[in-house]
mmCIF file of C-alpha atoms in Angstrom:
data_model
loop_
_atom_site.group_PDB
_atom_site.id
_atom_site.type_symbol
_atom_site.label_atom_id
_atom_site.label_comp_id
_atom_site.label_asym_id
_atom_site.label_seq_id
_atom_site.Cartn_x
_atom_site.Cartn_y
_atom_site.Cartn_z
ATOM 1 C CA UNK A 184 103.228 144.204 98.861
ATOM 2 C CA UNK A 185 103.420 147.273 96.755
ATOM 3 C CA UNK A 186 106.840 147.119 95.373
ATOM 4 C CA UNK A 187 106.329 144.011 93.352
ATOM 5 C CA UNK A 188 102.361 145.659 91.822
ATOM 6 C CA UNK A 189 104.018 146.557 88.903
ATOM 7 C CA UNK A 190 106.902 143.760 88.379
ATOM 8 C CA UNK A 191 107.177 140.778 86.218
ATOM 9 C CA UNK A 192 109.930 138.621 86.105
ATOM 10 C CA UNK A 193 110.138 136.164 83.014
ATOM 11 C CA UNK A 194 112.318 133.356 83.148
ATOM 12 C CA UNK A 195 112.612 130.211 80.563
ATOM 13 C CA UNK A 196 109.662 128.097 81.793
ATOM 14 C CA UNK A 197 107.900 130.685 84.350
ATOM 15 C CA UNK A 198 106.996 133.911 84.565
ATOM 16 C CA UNK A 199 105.769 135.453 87.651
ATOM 17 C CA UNK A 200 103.286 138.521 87.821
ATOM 18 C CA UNK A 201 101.613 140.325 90.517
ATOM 19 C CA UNK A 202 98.384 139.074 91.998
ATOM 20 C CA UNK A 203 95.377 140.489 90.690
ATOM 21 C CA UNK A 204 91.992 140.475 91.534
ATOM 22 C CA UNK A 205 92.001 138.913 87.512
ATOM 23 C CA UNK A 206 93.463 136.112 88.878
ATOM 24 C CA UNK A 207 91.714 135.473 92.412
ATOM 25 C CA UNK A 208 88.893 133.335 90.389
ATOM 26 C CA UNK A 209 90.841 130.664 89.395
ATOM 27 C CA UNK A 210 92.799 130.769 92.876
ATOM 28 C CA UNK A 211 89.665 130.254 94.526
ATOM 29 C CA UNK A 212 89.304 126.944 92.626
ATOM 30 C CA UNK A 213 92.655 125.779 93.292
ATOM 31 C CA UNK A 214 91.956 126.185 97.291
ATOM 32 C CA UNK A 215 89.000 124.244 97.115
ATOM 33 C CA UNK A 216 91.386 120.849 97.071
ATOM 34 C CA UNK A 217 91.655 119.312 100.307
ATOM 35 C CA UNK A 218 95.094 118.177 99.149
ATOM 36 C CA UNK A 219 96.556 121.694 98.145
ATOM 37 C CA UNK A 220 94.506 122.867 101.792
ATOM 38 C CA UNK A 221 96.443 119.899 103.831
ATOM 39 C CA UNK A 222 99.756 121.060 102.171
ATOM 40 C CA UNK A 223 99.217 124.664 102.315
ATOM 41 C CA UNK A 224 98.140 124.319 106.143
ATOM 42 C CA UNK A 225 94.889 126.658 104.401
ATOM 43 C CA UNK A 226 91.715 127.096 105.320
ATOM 44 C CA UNK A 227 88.707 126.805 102.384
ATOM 45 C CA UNK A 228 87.839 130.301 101.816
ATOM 46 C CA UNK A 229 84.535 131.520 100.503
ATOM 47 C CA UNK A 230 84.808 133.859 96.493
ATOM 48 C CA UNK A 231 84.411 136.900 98.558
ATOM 49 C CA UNK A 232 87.031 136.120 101.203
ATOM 50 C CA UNK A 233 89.578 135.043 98.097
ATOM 51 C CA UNK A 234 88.949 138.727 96.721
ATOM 52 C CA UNK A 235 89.142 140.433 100.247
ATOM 53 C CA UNK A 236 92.392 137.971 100.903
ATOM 54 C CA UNK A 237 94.182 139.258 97.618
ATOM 55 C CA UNK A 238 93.383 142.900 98.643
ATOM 56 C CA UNK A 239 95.262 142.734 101.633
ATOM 57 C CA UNK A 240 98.317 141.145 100.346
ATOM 58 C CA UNK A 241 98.414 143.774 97.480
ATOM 59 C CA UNK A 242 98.574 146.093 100.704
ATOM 60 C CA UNK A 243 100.861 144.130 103.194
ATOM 61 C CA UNK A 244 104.543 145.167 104.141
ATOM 62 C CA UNK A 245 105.480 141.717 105.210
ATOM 63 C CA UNK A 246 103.989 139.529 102.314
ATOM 64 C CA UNK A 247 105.373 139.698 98.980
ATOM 65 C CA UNK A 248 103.026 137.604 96.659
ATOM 66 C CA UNK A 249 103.583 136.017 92.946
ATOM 67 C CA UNK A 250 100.981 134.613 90.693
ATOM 68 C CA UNK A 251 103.386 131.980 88.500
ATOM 69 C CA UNK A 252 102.212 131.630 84.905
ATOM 70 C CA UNK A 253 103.599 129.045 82.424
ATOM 71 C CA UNK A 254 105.467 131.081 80.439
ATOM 72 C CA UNK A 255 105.847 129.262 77.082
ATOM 73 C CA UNK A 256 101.701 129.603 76.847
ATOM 74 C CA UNK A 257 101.705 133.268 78.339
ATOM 75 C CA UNK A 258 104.739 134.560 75.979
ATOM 76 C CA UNK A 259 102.818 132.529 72.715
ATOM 77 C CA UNK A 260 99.765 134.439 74.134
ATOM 78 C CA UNK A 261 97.683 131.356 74.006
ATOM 79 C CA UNK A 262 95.197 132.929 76.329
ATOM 80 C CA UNK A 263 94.834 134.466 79.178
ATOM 81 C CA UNK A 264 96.715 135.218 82.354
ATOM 82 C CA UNK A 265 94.141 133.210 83.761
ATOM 83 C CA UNK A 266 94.338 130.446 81.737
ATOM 84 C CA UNK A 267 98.333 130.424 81.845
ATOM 85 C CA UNK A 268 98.427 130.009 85.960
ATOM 86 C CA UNK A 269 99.937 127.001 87.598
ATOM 87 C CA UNK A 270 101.164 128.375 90.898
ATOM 88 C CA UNK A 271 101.726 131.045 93.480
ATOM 89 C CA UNK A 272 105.021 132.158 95.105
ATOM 90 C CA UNK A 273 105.017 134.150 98.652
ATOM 91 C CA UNK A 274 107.876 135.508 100.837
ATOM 92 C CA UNK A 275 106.810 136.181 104.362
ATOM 93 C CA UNK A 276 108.517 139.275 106.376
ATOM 94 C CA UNK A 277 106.998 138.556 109.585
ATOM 95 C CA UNK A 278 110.422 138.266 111.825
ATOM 96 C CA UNK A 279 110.422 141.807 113.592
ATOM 97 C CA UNK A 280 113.227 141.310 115.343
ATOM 98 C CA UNK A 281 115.079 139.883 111.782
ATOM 99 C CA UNK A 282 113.982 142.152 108.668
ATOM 100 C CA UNK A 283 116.372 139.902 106.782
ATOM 101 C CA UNK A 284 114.925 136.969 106.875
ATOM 102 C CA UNK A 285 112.286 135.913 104.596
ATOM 103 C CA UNK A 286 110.049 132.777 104.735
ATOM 104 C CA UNK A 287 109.311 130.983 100.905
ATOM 105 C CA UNK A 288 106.386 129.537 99.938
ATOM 106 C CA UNK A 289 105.959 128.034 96.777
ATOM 107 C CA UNK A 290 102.937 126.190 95.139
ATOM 108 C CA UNK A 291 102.166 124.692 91.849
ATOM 109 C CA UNK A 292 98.922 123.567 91.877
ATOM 110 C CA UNK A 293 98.107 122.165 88.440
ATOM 111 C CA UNK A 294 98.830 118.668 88.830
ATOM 112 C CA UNK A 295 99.892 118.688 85.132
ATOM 113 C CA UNK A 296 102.520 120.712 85.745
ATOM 114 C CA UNK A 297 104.204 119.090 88.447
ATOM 115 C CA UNK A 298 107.497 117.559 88.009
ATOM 116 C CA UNK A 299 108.474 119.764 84.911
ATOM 117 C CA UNK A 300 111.261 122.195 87.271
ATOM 118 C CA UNK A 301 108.584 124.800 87.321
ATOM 119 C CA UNK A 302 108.675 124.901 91.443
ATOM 120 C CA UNK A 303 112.826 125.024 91.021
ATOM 121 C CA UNK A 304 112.580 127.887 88.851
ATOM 122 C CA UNK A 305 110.192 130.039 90.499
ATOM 123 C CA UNK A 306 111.748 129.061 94.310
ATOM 124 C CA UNK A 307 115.307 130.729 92.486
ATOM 125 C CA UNK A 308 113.683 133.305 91.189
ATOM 126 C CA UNK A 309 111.788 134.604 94.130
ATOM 127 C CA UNK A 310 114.861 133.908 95.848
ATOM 128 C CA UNK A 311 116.776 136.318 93.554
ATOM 129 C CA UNK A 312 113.944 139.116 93.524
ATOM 130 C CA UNK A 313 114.365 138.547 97.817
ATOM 131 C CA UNK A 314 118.163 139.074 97.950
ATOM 132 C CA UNK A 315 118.302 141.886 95.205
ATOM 133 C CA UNK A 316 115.146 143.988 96.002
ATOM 134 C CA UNK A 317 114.201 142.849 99.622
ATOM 135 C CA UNK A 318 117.493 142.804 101.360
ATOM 136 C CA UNK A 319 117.063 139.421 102.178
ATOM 137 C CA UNK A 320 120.343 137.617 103.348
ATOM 138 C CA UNK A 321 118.624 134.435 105.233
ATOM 139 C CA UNK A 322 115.702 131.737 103.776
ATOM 140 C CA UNK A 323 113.239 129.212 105.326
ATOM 141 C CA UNK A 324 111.069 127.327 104.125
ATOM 142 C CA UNK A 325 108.045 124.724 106.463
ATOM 143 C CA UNK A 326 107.102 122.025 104.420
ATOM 144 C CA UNK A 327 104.599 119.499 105.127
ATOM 145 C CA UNK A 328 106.853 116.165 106.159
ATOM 146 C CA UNK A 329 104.645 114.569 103.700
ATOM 147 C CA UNK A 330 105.468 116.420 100.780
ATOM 148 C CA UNK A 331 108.555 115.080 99.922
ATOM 149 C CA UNK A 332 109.254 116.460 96.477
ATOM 150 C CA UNK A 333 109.234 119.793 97.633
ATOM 151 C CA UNK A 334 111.551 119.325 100.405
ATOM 152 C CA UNK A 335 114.263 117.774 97.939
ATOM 153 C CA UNK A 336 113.605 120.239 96.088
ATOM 154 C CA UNK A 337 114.820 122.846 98.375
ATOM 155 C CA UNK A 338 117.612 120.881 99.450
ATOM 156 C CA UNK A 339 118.971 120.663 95.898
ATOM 157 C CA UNK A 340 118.777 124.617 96.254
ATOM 158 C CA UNK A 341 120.917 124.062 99.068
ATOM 159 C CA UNK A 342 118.769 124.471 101.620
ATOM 160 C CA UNK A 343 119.399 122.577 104.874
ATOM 161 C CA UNK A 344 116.687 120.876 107.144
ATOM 162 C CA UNK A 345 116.948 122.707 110.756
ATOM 163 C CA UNK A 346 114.106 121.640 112.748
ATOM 164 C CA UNK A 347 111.321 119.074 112.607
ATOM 165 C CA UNK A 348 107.768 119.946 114.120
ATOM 166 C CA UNK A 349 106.053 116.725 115.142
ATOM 167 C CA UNK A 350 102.590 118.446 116.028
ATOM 168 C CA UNK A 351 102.491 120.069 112.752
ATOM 169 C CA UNK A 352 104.054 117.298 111.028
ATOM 170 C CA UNK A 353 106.193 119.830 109.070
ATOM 171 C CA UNK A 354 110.164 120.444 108.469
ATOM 172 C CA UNK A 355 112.052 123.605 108.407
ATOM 173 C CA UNK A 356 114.863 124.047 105.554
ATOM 174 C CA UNK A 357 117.325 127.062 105.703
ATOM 175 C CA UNK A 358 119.489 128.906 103.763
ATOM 176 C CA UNK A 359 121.822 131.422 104.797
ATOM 177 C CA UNK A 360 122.743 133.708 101.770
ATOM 178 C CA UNK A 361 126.665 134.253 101.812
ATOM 179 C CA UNK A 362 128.849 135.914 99.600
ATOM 180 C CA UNK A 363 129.060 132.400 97.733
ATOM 181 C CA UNK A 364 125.595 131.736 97.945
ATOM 182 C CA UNK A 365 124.414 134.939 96.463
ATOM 183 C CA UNK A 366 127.195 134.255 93.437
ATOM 184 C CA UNK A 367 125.620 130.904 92.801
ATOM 185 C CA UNK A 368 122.135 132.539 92.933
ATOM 186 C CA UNK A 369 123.088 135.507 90.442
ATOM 187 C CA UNK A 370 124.523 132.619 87.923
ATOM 188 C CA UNK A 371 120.921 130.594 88.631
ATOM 189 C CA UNK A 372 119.028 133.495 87.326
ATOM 190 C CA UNK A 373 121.074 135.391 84.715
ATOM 191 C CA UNK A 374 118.611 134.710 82.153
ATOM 192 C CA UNK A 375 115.856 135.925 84.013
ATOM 193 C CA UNK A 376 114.351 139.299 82.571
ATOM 194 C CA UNK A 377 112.607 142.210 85.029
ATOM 195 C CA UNK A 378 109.813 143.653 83.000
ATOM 196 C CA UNK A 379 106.873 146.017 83.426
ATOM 197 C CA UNK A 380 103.579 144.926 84.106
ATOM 198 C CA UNK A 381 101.218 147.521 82.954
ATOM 199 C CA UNK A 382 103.695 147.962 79.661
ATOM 200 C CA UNK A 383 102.981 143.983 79.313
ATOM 201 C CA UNK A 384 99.584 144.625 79.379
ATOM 202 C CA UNK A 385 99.562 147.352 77.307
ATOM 203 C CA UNK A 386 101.153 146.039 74.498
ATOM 204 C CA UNK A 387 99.200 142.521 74.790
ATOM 205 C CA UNK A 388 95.941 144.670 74.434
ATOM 206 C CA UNK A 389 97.115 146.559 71.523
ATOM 207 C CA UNK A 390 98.548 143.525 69.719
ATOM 208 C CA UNK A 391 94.286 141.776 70.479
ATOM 209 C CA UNK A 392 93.175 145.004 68.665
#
């Protein structure tokens, strides 16, 4: 999506940039686990495909996509963007008949930085960017049954479970974004900061120099 190509949004333990084709190598190795394909419903991709993939979500109106870095290595600048990714955030647009509702997606795929509130932060933080820049006003989420951390996780963001697919093996959480909701959401993410990415990247070059 181009609205977000030049957005970063820094919070205390994440920070989320666009995705690059800088960042599609490592992606690529993250897909190649069955485990992340099983719970990501994803097909293994070949390099090319990964690049050719991350082009057209760069283009797409309906898919608004987040590389997640770890933001206390990005921020010391202890390498890379590359080397700083744990994750990937996505909101789907894809209800024609519903422009305000958005489907979340959220994965952190280094196993080392699981259960450290990274997915928490990231989910309220894409929820935020959703609700303040998307016109969002309605969430779900499908999460494999099987991946029960991440669907307490969304409950605890009070998301409720709606519908259970059987075939897929997979649960659909909603949230409907209220006046009170949206409150709670804005006091989530007051700390969060909206920055510019080339800036970012201009002043991390200058400062390698």
């Amino acid at each position: 999506m181009k609205i977000n190509q030049n957005t970063v949004l820094q919070g205390k333990k994440v920070t989320l940039v666009p995705y690059t084709s800088a960042h599609v190598s490592r992606y690529h190795e993250w897909m190649k686990s069955e485990e992340l394909q099983r719970l990501t419903a994803s097909e293994p991709l070949s390099l090319e495909q990964e690049y050719e993939m991350q082009r057209s979500w760069q283009e797409d109106a309906d898919k608004c996509t987040f590389i997640v870095l770890d933001a206390e290595r990005w921020s010391g600048q202890a390498g890379t963007e590359e080397d700083c990714m744990v994750g990937d955030v996505n909101l789907f647009l894809t209800d024609m008949e519903d422009p305000t509702l958005g489907e979340i997606e959220v994965m952190i795929a280094e196993p080392s930085c699981r259960g450290r509130g990274l997915g928490k932060e990231t989910t309220l933080i894409m929820m935020f960017y959703g609700v303040t820049k998307l016109g969002i006003t309605k969430f779900e989420a499908k999460v494999k049954q099987e991946n029960e951390t991440s669907i307490c996780m969304f409950k605890k963001l009070h998301f409720k479970e709606v519908a259970v697919n059987r075939v897929f093996q997979e649960v659909t959480l909603r949230l409907d974004v209220n006046e009170q909701q949206r409150q709670w959401l804005l006091e989530q993410t007051n700390h969060m900061e909206e920055k510019n990415y080339s800036a970012l990247n201009l002043q991390t070059h200058a400062s390698e120099t």
